[in-house]
mmCIF file of C-alpha atoms and ligand atoms in Angstrom:
data_model
loop_
_atom_site.group_PDB
_atom_site.id
_atom_site.type_symbol
_atom_site.label_atom_id
_atom_site.label_comp_id
_atom_site.label_asym_id
_atom_site.label_seq_id
_atom_site.Cartn_x
_atom_site.Cartn_y
_atom_site.Cartn_z
ATOM 1 C CA MET L 1 -5.113 13.112 -18.303
ATOM 2 C CA SER L 2 -3.628 9.844 -17.117
ATOM 3 C CA LEU L 3 -2.707 9.383 -13.473
ATOM 4 C CA LEU L 4 0.726 8.200 -14.548
ATOM 5 C CA ASP L 5 2.467 8.780 -17.849
ATOM 6 C CA VAL L 6 5.851 7.166 -18.425
ATOM 7 C CA LYS L 7 7.809 8.271 -21.491
ATOM 8 C CA ASN L 8 11.101 6.949 -22.865
ATOM 9 C CA LEU L 9 12.099 5.537 -19.515
ATOM 10 C CA LYS L 10 15.615 4.144 -19.486
ATOM 11 C CA VAL L 11 17.436 2.588 -16.572
ATOM 12 C CA GLU L 12 21.170 1.963 -16.699
ATOM 13 C CA PHE L 13 23.569 0.592 -14.118
ATOM 14 C CA GLU L 14 27.287 1.299 -13.989
ATOM 15 C CA THR L 15 29.157 -1.871 -13.125
ATOM 16 C CA ALA L 16 32.790 -2.917 -13.075
ATOM 17 C CA ASP L 17 32.161 -4.833 -16.304
ATOM 18 C CA GLY L 18 30.390 -2.031 -18.132
ATOM 19 C CA VAL L 19 26.948 -0.512 -18.419
ATOM 20 C CA VAL L 20 23.874 -2.685 -17.865
ATOM 21 C CA SER L 21 20.826 -1.444 -19.795
ATOM 22 C CA ALA L 22 17.994 -2.809 -17.683
ATOM 23 C CA VAL L 23 15.142 -0.739 -19.128
ATOM 24 C CA ASN L 24 15.150 0.617 -22.675
ATOM 25 C CA ASN L 25 12.741 3.320 -23.778
ATOM 26 C CA VAL L 26 9.662 2.108 -22.020
ATOM 27 C CA ASN L 27 6.383 3.990 -22.577
ATOM 28 C CA PHE L 28 3.073 3.399 -20.867
ATOM 29 C CA SER L 29 0.354 5.168 -18.925
ATOM 30 C CA ILE L 30 -2.319 4.321 -16.389
ATOM 31 C CA ASP L 31 -5.654 5.989 -15.923
ATOM 32 C CA GLU L 32 -7.257 6.477 -12.536
ATOM 33 C CA GLY L 33 -8.844 3.375 -11.116
ATOM 34 C CA LYS L 34 -7.197 0.972 -13.553
ATOM 35 C CA ILE L 35 -5.051 -2.089 -12.972
ATOM 36 C CA LEU L 36 -2.023 -2.526 -15.225
ATOM 37 C CA ALA L 37 -0.088 -5.777 -15.125
ATOM 38 C CA ILE L 38 3.603 -5.854 -16.033
ATOM 39 C CA VAL L 39 4.507 -9.380 -17.056
ATOM 40 C CA GLY L 40 7.773 -11.030 -18.034
ATOM 41 C CA GLU L 41 10.292 -13.611 -16.910
ATOM 42 C CA SER L 42 12.689 -12.924 -14.108
ATOM 43 C CA GLY L 43 15.341 -10.393 -15.190
ATOM 44 C CA SER L 44 13.249 -8.752 -17.887
ATOM 45 C CA GLY L 45 13.330 -5.329 -16.230
ATOM 46 C CA LYS L 46 9.967 -5.213 -14.457
ATOM 47 C CA SER L 47 11.192 -4.173 -11.034
ATOM 48 C CA GLN L 48 13.807 -1.737 -12.332
ATOM 49 C CA THR L 49 11.054 -0.025 -14.348
ATOM 50 C CA VAL L 50 9.112 0.831 -11.200
ATOM 51 C CA PHE L 51 12.226 1.417 -9.096
ATOM 52 C CA GLY L 52 13.478 3.823 -11.733
ATOM 53 C CA MET L 53 10.137 5.653 -11.766
ATOM 54 C CA THR L 54 10.030 6.099 -8.008
ATOM 55 C CA GLY L 55 13.661 6.769 -7.137
ATOM 56 C CA LEU L 56 14.415 3.372 -5.629
ATOM 57 C CA LEU L 57 17.285 2.271 -7.864
ATOM 58 C CA ASP L 58 20.490 0.948 -6.380
ATOM 59 C CA HIS L 59 23.233 3.553 -6.087
ATOM 60 C CA ASN L 60 24.883 2.522 -9.353
ATOM 61 C CA GLY L 61 21.612 3.025 -11.275
ATOM 62 C CA LYS L 62 20.359 6.012 -13.229
ATOM 63 C CA ALA L 63 16.930 6.651 -14.766
ATOM 64 C CA THR L 64 16.230 9.007 -17.671
ATOM 65 C CA GLY L 65 13.082 9.924 -19.557
ATOM 66 C CA SER L 66 9.906 11.291 -18.064
ATOM 67 C CA VAL L 67 7.481 10.129 -15.387
ATOM 68 C CA MET L 68 4.457 12.366 -15.051
ATOM 69 C CA PHE L 69 2.341 11.640 -11.979
ATOM 70 C CA GLU L 70 -0.832 13.686 -11.463
ATOM 71 C CA GLY L 71 0.475 16.022 -14.139
ATOM 72 C CA GLU L 72 3.854 16.630 -12.507
ATOM 73 C CA GLU L 73 7.297 15.366 -13.397
ATOM 74 C CA ILE L 74 8.530 13.107 -10.592
ATOM 75 C CA LEU L 75 11.553 11.484 -12.235
ATOM 76 C CA ASN L 76 14.723 12.220 -10.273
ATOM 77 C CA LEU L 77 13.093 14.579 -7.779
ATOM 78 C CA SER L 78 14.994 15.078 -4.517
ATOM 79 C CA ASN L 79 15.004 12.167 -2.067
ATOM 80 C CA GLU L 80 12.949 14.202 0.317
ATOM 81 C CA LYS L 81 10.178 14.807 -2.212
ATOM 82 C CA LEU L 82 10.242 11.215 -3.418
ATOM 83 C CA ASN L 83 10.049 9.912 0.142
ATOM 84 C CA GLN L 84 6.954 11.964 0.666
ATOM 85 C CA ILE L 85 5.359 10.811 -2.589
ATOM 86 C CA ARG L 86 6.108 7.188 -1.728
ATOM 87 C CA ALA L 87 4.687 7.585 1.741
ATOM 88 C CA GLU L 88 1.496 9.307 0.705
ATOM 89 C CA LYS L 89 0.678 8.812 -2.952
ATOM 90 C CA ILE L 90 2.512 5.890 -4.493
ATOM 91 C CA ALA L 91 2.576 2.887 -2.171
ATOM 92 C CA MET L 92 4.558 -0.249 -2.852
ATOM 93 C CA ILE L 93 4.269 -3.807 -1.701
ATOM 94 C CA PHE L 94 6.769 -6.573 -2.328
ATOM 95 C CA GLN L 95 7.047 -10.328 -2.468
ATOM 96 C CA ASP L 96 8.444 -10.458 1.041
ATOM 97 C CA PRO L 97 6.206 -8.611 3.526
ATOM 98 C CA MET L 98 9.138 -8.452 5.906
ATOM 99 C CA THR L 99 10.769 -5.848 3.678
ATOM 100 C CA SER L 100 8.022 -3.488 4.856
ATOM 101 C CA LEU L 101 7.247 -4.846 8.318
ATOM 102 C CA ASN L 102 9.428 -4.868 11.389
ATOM 103 C CA PRO L 103 9.143 -8.337 12.972
ATOM 104 C CA TYR L 104 9.854 -7.027 16.468
ATOM 105 C CA VAL L 105 7.225 -4.299 16.605
ATOM 106 C CA ARG L 106 3.515 -4.909 17.110
ATOM 107 C CA VAL L 107 1.387 -4.361 14.010
ATOM 108 C CA SER L 108 -0.673 -1.787 15.918
ATOM 109 C CA GLU L 109 2.391 0.337 16.525
ATOM 110 C CA GLN L 110 3.684 0.089 12.961
ATOM 111 C CA MET L 111 0.338 1.053 11.507
ATOM 112 C CA THR L 112 -0.587 3.873 13.873
ATOM 113 C CA GLU L 113 2.879 5.397 13.518
ATOM 114 C CA VAL L 114 2.250 5.880 9.783
ATOM 115 C CA LEU L 115 -1.026 7.699 10.396
ATOM 116 C CA ILE L 116 0.291 9.804 13.246
ATOM 117 C CA HIS L 117 3.353 10.816 11.265
ATOM 118 C CA HIS L 118 1.863 11.378 7.816
ATOM 119 C CA GLN L 119 -1.720 12.334 8.545
ATOM 120 C CA GLY L 120 -1.342 13.933 11.944
ATOM 121 C CA LEU L 121 -3.966 11.710 13.558
ATOM 122 C CA SER L 122 -4.298 11.254 17.302
ATOM 123 C CA LYS L 123 -3.252 7.906 18.712
ATOM 124 C CA SER L 124 -6.799 6.704 19.245
ATOM 125 C CA ASP L 125 -8.007 7.787 15.806
ATOM 126 C CA ALA L 126 -4.952 6.172 14.254
ATOM 127 C CA LEU L 127 -5.735 2.930 16.048
ATOM 128 C CA LYS L 128 -9.365 3.013 14.899
ATOM 129 C CA GLN L 129 -8.337 3.586 11.284
ATOM 130 C CA SER L 130 -5.700 0.892 11.453
ATOM 131 C CA ILE L 131 -8.220 -1.634 12.720
ATOM 132 C CA SER L 132 -10.673 -0.709 10.010
ATOM 133 C CA MET L 133 -7.927 -1.098 7.403
ATOM 134 C CA LEU L 134 -7.179 -4.595 8.729
ATOM 135 C CA ASP L 135 -10.916 -5.266 8.423
ATOM 136 C CA ALA L 136 -10.783 -3.980 4.862
ATOM 137 C CA VAL L 137 -8.088 -6.503 3.950
ATOM 138 C CA ARG L 138 -10.285 -9.208 5.533
ATOM 139 C CA ILE L 139 -8.189 -10.040 8.551
ATOM 140 C CA PRO L 140 -10.574 -11.728 10.980
ATOM 141 C CA ASP L 141 -10.729 -10.419 14.538
ATOM 142 C CA ALA L 142 -8.701 -7.336 13.603
ATOM 143 C CA VAL L 143 -9.430 -5.641 16.944
ATOM 144 C CA ASN L 144 -7.390 -8.232 18.761
ATOM 145 C CA ARG L 145 -4.987 -9.319 16.096
ATOM 146 C CA ILE L 146 -3.653 -5.824 15.614
ATOM 147 C CA ARG L 147 -1.745 -6.372 18.875
ATOM 148 C CA MET L 148 0.195 -9.250 17.389
ATOM 149 C CA TYR L 149 3.724 -9.236 15.990
ATOM 150 C CA PRO L 150 4.195 -9.792 12.219
ATOM 151 C CA HIS L 151 5.809 -13.210 12.740
ATOM 152 C CA GLU L 152 2.668 -14.452 14.474
ATOM 153 C CA PHE L 153 0.705 -14.179 11.211
ATOM 154 C CA SER L 154 0.684 -16.808 8.461
ATOM 155 C CA GLY L 155 2.309 -15.898 5.137
ATOM 156 C CA GLY L 156 -0.963 -14.923 3.506
ATOM 157 C CA MET L 157 -2.161 -12.944 6.544
ATOM 158 C CA ARG L 158 1.180 -11.169 6.749
ATOM 159 C CA GLN L 159 0.772 -10.160 3.114
ATOM 160 C CA ARG L 160 -2.635 -8.745 4.049
ATOM 161 C CA VAL L 161 -1.078 -6.759 6.887
ATOM 162 C CA MET L 162 1.470 -5.305 4.484
ATOM 163 C CA ILE L 163 -1.273 -4.383 2.026
ATOM 164 C CA ALA L 164 -3.219 -2.719 4.854
ATOM 165 C CA MET L 165 -0.108 -0.740 5.835
ATOM 166 C CA SER L 166 0.423 0.378 2.260
ATOM 167 C CA LEU L 167 -3.145 1.635 1.955
ATOM 168 C CA LEU L 168 -3.263 3.623 5.205
ATOM 169 C CA CYS L 169 -2.544 6.947 3.520
ATOM 170 C CA ARG L 170 -4.981 6.175 0.692
ATOM 171 C CA PRO L 171 -2.400 6.182 -2.117
ATOM 172 C CA LYS L 172 -3.479 7.070 -5.661
ATOM 173 C CA LEU L 173 -1.254 4.315 -7.018
ATOM 174 C CA LEU L 174 -0.336 0.969 -5.499
ATOM 175 C CA ILE L 175 2.621 -0.857 -7.000
ATOM 176 C CA ALA L 176 2.592 -4.545 -6.162
ATOM 177 C CA ASP L 177 5.873 -6.235 -7.157
ATOM 178 C CA GLU L 178 5.320 -10.010 -7.294
ATOM 179 C CA PRO L 179 3.029 -9.814 -4.242
ATOM 180 C CA THR L 180 2.002 -13.450 -4.358
ATOM 181 C CA THR L 181 5.110 -15.208 -5.617
ATOM 182 C CA ALA L 182 6.073 -16.680 -2.249
ATOM 183 C CA LEU L 183 2.560 -17.930 -1.464
ATOM 184 C CA ASP L 184 0.860 -21.188 -2.333
ATOM 185 C CA VAL L 185 -1.592 -21.180 -5.214
ATOM 186 C CA THR L 186 -4.788 -20.951 -3.149
ATOM 187 C CA VAL L 187 -3.514 -18.041 -1.078
ATOM 188 C CA GLN L 188 -2.202 -16.381 -4.261
ATOM 189 C CA ALA L 189 -5.700 -16.414 -5.683
ATOM 190 C CA GLN L 190 -7.124 -14.957 -2.467
ATOM 191 C CA ILE L 191 -4.623 -12.104 -2.460
ATOM 192 C CA MET L 192 -5.269 -11.343 -6.136
ATOM 193 C CA LYS L 193 -8.988 -11.249 -5.424
ATOM 194 C CA LEU L 194 -8.360 -9.006 -2.439
ATOM 195 C CA LEU L 195 -6.330 -6.538 -4.525
ATOM 196 C CA ALA L 196 -9.091 -6.364 -7.117
ATOM 197 C CA ASP L 197 -11.703 -5.816 -4.377
ATOM 198 C CA LEU L 198 -9.573 -3.143 -2.697
ATOM 199 C CA GLN L 199 -9.145 -1.382 -6.019
ATOM 200 C CA LYS L 200 -12.936 -1.109 -6.187
ATOM 201 C CA ASP L 201 -13.310 -0.081 -2.524
ATOM 202 C CA PHE L 202 -10.592 2.583 -2.577
ATOM 203 C CA GLY L 203 -10.510 3.573 -6.228
ATOM 204 C CA MET L 204 -6.728 3.684 -6.565
ATOM 205 C CA SER L 205 -4.809 2.504 -9.616
ATOM 206 C CA ILE L 206 -2.589 -0.557 -9.372
ATOM 207 C CA ILE L 207 0.544 -1.698 -11.145
ATOM 208 C CA LEU L 208 0.729 -5.441 -10.672
ATOM 209 C CA ILE L 209 4.105 -6.967 -11.468
ATOM 210 C CA THR L 210 4.336 -10.693 -11.989
ATOM 211 C CA HIS L 211 6.379 -13.307 -13.846
ATOM 212 C CA ASP L 212 3.287 -15.517 -13.864
ATOM 213 C CA LEU L 213 0.874 -14.769 -16.651
ATOM 214 C CA GLY L 214 -1.610 -17.071 -14.970
ATOM 215 C CA VAL L 215 -2.473 -14.553 -12.257
ATOM 216 C CA VAL L 216 -3.080 -11.688 -14.665
ATOM 217 C CA ALA L 217 -6.175 -12.853 -16.502
ATOM 218 C CA GLY L 218 -9.079 -11.793 -14.297
ATOM 219 C CA SER L 219 -7.120 -9.254 -12.300
ATOM 220 C CA SER L 220 -5.982 -6.485 -14.633
ATOM 221 C CA ASP L 221 -7.461 -4.098 -17.191
ATOM 222 C CA ASP L 222 -4.341 -3.669 -19.257
ATOM 223 C CA MET L 223 -1.104 -5.528 -19.535
ATOM 224 C CA LEU L 224 2.400 -4.896 -20.704
ATOM 225 C CA VAL L 225 4.709 -7.759 -21.624
ATOM 226 C CA MET L 226 8.378 -7.030 -21.045
ATOM 227 C CA TYR L 227 11.505 -8.776 -22.198
ATOM 228 C CA GLY L 228 15.121 -7.684 -22.205
ATOM 229 C CA GLY L 229 14.140 -4.299 -20.786
ATOM 230 C CA GLU L 230 11.752 -3.606 -23.656
ATOM 231 C CA ILE L 231 8.009 -3.759 -24.191
ATOM 232 C CA MET L 232 7.136 -6.673 -26.472
ATOM 233 C CA GLU L 233 3.379 -6.269 -26.388
ATOM 234 C CA ILE L 234 0.975 -3.923 -24.632
ATOM 235 C CA GLY L 235 -2.785 -3.651 -24.620
ATOM 236 C CA LYS L 236 -6.052 -4.621 -22.992
ATOM 237 C CA THR L 237 -5.542 -7.772 -20.972
ATOM 238 C CA GLU L 238 -8.491 -9.550 -22.552
ATOM 239 C CA ASP L 239 -7.265 -8.709 -26.060
ATOM 240 C CA ILE L 240 -3.768 -9.990 -25.413
ATOM 241 C CA TYR L 241 -5.124 -13.021 -23.648
ATOM 242 C CA SER L 242 -7.512 -13.937 -26.404
ATOM 243 C CA SER L 243 -5.037 -13.201 -29.195
ATOM 244 C CA PRO L 244 -1.412 -12.792 -28.197
ATOM 245 C CA THR L 245 0.487 -11.384 -31.172
ATOM 246 C CA HIS L 246 4.071 -11.616 -29.968
ATOM 247 C CA PRO L 247 6.024 -14.891 -29.905
ATOM 248 C CA TYR L 248 7.266 -14.058 -26.422
ATOM 249 C CA THR L 249 3.751 -13.496 -25.078
ATOM 250 C CA GLN L 250 2.729 -16.721 -26.688
ATOM 251 C CA GLY L 251 5.624 -18.534 -25.065
ATOM 252 C CA LEU L 252 4.628 -17.161 -21.665
ATOM 253 C CA MET L 253 1.035 -18.213 -22.219
ATOM 254 C CA SER L 254 1.933 -21.792 -23.002
ATOM 255 C CA ALA L 255 3.985 -21.813 -19.789
ATOM 256 C CA VAL L 256 0.909 -20.995 -17.710
ATOM 257 C CA PRO L 257 -0.250 -23.940 -15.620
ATOM 258 C CA ARG L 258 -3.942 -24.718 -16.038
ATOM 259 C CA LEU L 259 -5.884 -25.554 -12.927
ATOM 260 C CA ASN L 260 -7.007 -28.932 -14.211
ATOM 261 C CA ASP L 261 -3.542 -29.991 -15.345
ATOM 262 C CA SER L 262 -1.750 -32.671 -13.453
ATOM 263 C CA GLU L 263 1.605 -31.208 -14.430
ATOM 264 C CA GLU L 264 2.682 -27.970 -12.826
ATOM 265 C CA ARG L 265 4.069 -26.385 -15.980
ATOM 266 C CA LEU L 266 3.244 -27.337 -19.516
ATOM 267 C CA THR L 267 6.355 -25.871 -21.050
ATOM 268 C CA THR L 268 8.827 -23.147 -20.405
ATOM 269 C CA ILE L 269 10.409 -21.104 -23.155
ATOM 270 C CA PRO L 270 13.724 -22.740 -24.051
ATOM 271 C CA GLY L 271 16.870 -20.653 -23.657
ATOM 272 C CA ASN L 272 17.923 -17.990 -21.198
ATOM 273 C CA PRO L 273 16.994 -14.339 -20.736
ATOM 274 C CA PRO L 274 19.437 -11.982 -22.461
ATOM 275 C CA ASN L 275 22.619 -10.593 -21.062
ATOM 276 C CA MET L 276 21.745 -6.967 -20.445
ATOM 277 C CA MET L 277 25.344 -5.882 -20.521
ATOM 278 C CA LYS L 278 24.993 -4.742 -24.081
ATOM 279 C CA ALA L 279 21.558 -4.012 -25.462
ATOM 280 C CA PRO L 280 21.012 -6.300 -28.471
ATOM 281 C CA GLU L 281 21.026 -4.684 -31.894
ATOM 282 C CA GLY L 282 17.843 -6.374 -32.982
ATOM 283 C CA CYS L 283 14.970 -7.835 -31.005
ATOM 284 C CA PRO L 284 16.107 -9.047 -27.570
ATOM 285 C CA PHE L 285 13.948 -12.158 -27.950
ATOM 286 C CA ALA L 286 15.354 -13.153 -31.361
ATOM 287 C CA PRO L 287 17.820 -15.755 -30.019
ATOM 288 C CA ARG L 288 14.964 -17.691 -28.391
ATOM 289 C CA CYS L 289 12.233 -17.072 -30.920
ATOM 290 C CA ASN L 290 10.778 -19.754 -33.223
ATOM 291 C CA TYR L 291 9.991 -17.248 -35.976
ATOM 292 C CA THR L 292 13.245 -15.312 -36.238
ATOM 293 C CA LEU L 293 13.839 -13.489 -39.550
ATOM 294 C CA ASP L 294 17.195 -12.045 -40.640
ATOM 295 C CA LYS L 295 16.267 -8.528 -39.697
ATOM 296 C CA CYS L 296 15.244 -9.603 -36.179
ATOM 297 C CA ASN L 297 18.955 -9.873 -35.396
ATOM 298 C CA SER L 298 19.821 -6.447 -36.716
ATOM 299 C CA ASP L 299 16.820 -4.120 -36.469
ATOM 300 C CA SER L 300 15.061 -3.375 -33.242
ATOM 301 C CA PRO L 301 11.298 -3.711 -33.850
ATOM 302 C CA VAL L 302 9.208 -0.734 -32.775
ATOM 303 C CA LEU L 303 5.771 -0.984 -31.203
ATOM 304 C CA ALA L 304 3.175 -1.009 -33.950
ATOM 305 C CA LYS L 305 -0.583 -0.941 -33.693
ATOM 306 C CA VAL L 306 -2.482 -4.237 -33.828
ATOM 307 C CA SER L 307 -5.852 -2.717 -32.988
ATOM 308 C CA ASP L 308 -7.113 0.084 -30.770
ATOM 309 C CA ASN L 309 -4.924 0.157 -27.664
ATOM 310 C CA HIS L 310 -3.066 -3.001 -28.659
ATOM 311 C CA PHE L 311 0.558 -2.758 -29.829
ATOM 312 C CA ARG L 312 3.334 -5.238 -30.566
ATOM 313 C CA ALA L 313 7.057 -4.960 -31.267
ATOM 314 C CA CYS L 314 7.751 -7.766 -33.731
ATOM 315 C CA HIS L 315 8.961 -8.039 -37.334
ATOM 316 C CA VAL L 316 7.086 -11.250 -37.997
ATOM 317 C CA ALA L 317 3.630 -10.881 -39.523
ATOM 318 C CA LYS L 318 1.105 -11.584 -36.825
ATOM 319 C CA GLU L 319 -0.789 -14.045 -39.051
ATOM 320 C CA LYS L 320 2.328 -16.216 -39.017
ATOM 321 C CA ILE L 321 2.281 -16.526 -35.256
ATOM 322 C CA SER L 322 -0.093 -19.083 -33.891
HETATM 323 N N1 ADP D 1 22.423 -2.715 -9.054
HETATM 324 C C1 ADP D 1 22.453 -3.322 -10.244
HETATM 325 N N2 ADP D 1 23.581 -3.356 -10.987
HETATM 326 C C2 ADP D 1 23.612 -3.951 -12.187
HETATM 327 N N3 ADP D 1 22.566 -4.558 -12.747
HETATM 328 C C3 ADP D 1 21.406 -4.564 -12.064
HETATM 329 C C4 ADP D 1 21.280 -3.959 -10.784
HETATM 330 N N4 ADP D 1 20.002 -4.128 -10.343
HETATM 331 C C5 ADP D 1 19.364 -4.807 -11.314
HETATM 332 N N5 ADP D 1 20.188 -5.090 -12.339
HETATM 333 C C6 ADP D 1 19.840 -5.800 -13.580
HETATM 334 O O1 ADP D 1 18.680 -5.286 -14.160
HETATM 335 C C7 ADP D 1 18.026 -6.281 -14.932
HETATM 336 C C8 ADP D 1 16.548 -6.235 -14.733
HETATM 337 O O2 ADP D 1 16.259 -6.593 -13.409
HETATM 338 P P1 ADP D 1 14.811 -6.529 -12.754
HETATM 339 O O3 ADP D 1 14.060 -5.358 -13.230
HETATM 340 O O4 ADP D 1 15.030 -6.609 -11.288
HETATM 341 O O5 ADP D 1 14.132 -7.861 -13.297
HETATM 342 P P2 ADP D 1 12.667 -8.428 -12.977
HETATM 343 O O6 ADP D 1 11.938 -8.384 -14.276
HETATM 344 O O7 ADP D 1 12.907 -9.842 -12.534
HETATM 345 O O8 ADP D 1 12.047 -7.601 -11.915
HETATM 346 C C9 ADP D 1 18.650 -7.608 -14.533
HETATM 347 O O9 ADP D 1 19.471 -8.050 -15.584
HETATM 348 C C10 ADP D 1 19.469 -7.256 -13.319
HETATM 349 O O10 ADP D 1 20.619 -8.047 -13.198
HETATM 350 MG MG1 MG D 2 11.539 -8.150 -9.976
#
């Protein structure tokens, strides 16, 4: 049994201009102890996928389908139940650590409060555990630094504090939504390394969301490429990396900066992400694709097997894509 099994997940928003279909029939699962990356340009539906799963959609949003977590349906549970699951079992971290940290309260207080409230620890035990969690995320001199306020930490250190907070209750699943986007490249790499190390230390599963395919390579087991609210390609990260079979994945890959390049970006994919106001009849990527066939504009491609655990949604023969 998978830790998490998402079936036919759809997310729609009611707006004054009509219905926005942000996520369309998304299916994936994660086994215990695995890291799944969700990759795609901004606006492709990555965040709304995980918000929909965990009950964090804006008020005008609605999620349908099924989200089985530890064998139980969690989609659209009561707020009370979802709050508890998010506090204890499914932790989330975001691009901006300040969404989870209060700048005016000492880190020690914010961390111990979580343990006292959710695990019933005494104040002194909570403090000990909090310090050891700061140690675990490699914050030097944790014993003293825990007394600091969030704004006294550098961006990268603040991200570490947020990660430490999120791990206090030993979640089974950590969802990291663009955790390194605001950081410079060196710190990004350190945080990615830290997440991979923490996965090994604590054994949780991770969903790593990023628009940057460059950070995914060494840091995930599986990956899912999303565009226009749909899965374009899904499979083992190394398989997709070594032979991407979808034109969109390929486009993202050629947009990845290489370390030894003088230019920041080699290319970006020309054109703009789709208007999600009306789900396209065919493939959402067709208007920007170099290989478009007639039927790409009319028939929505379904995910088809490339090899074991590797699927693509594309009408174009994969031999044609290179
Ligand atoms: N409250 C909302 N009302 C209408 N549309 C929304 C709302 N929240 C998100 N969306 C739309 O959902 C789509 C997917 O967004 P999102 O999942 O946040 O993208 P990303 O892949 O960058 O995380 C976007 O087109 C966005 O405009
Ligand atoms: Mg997002």
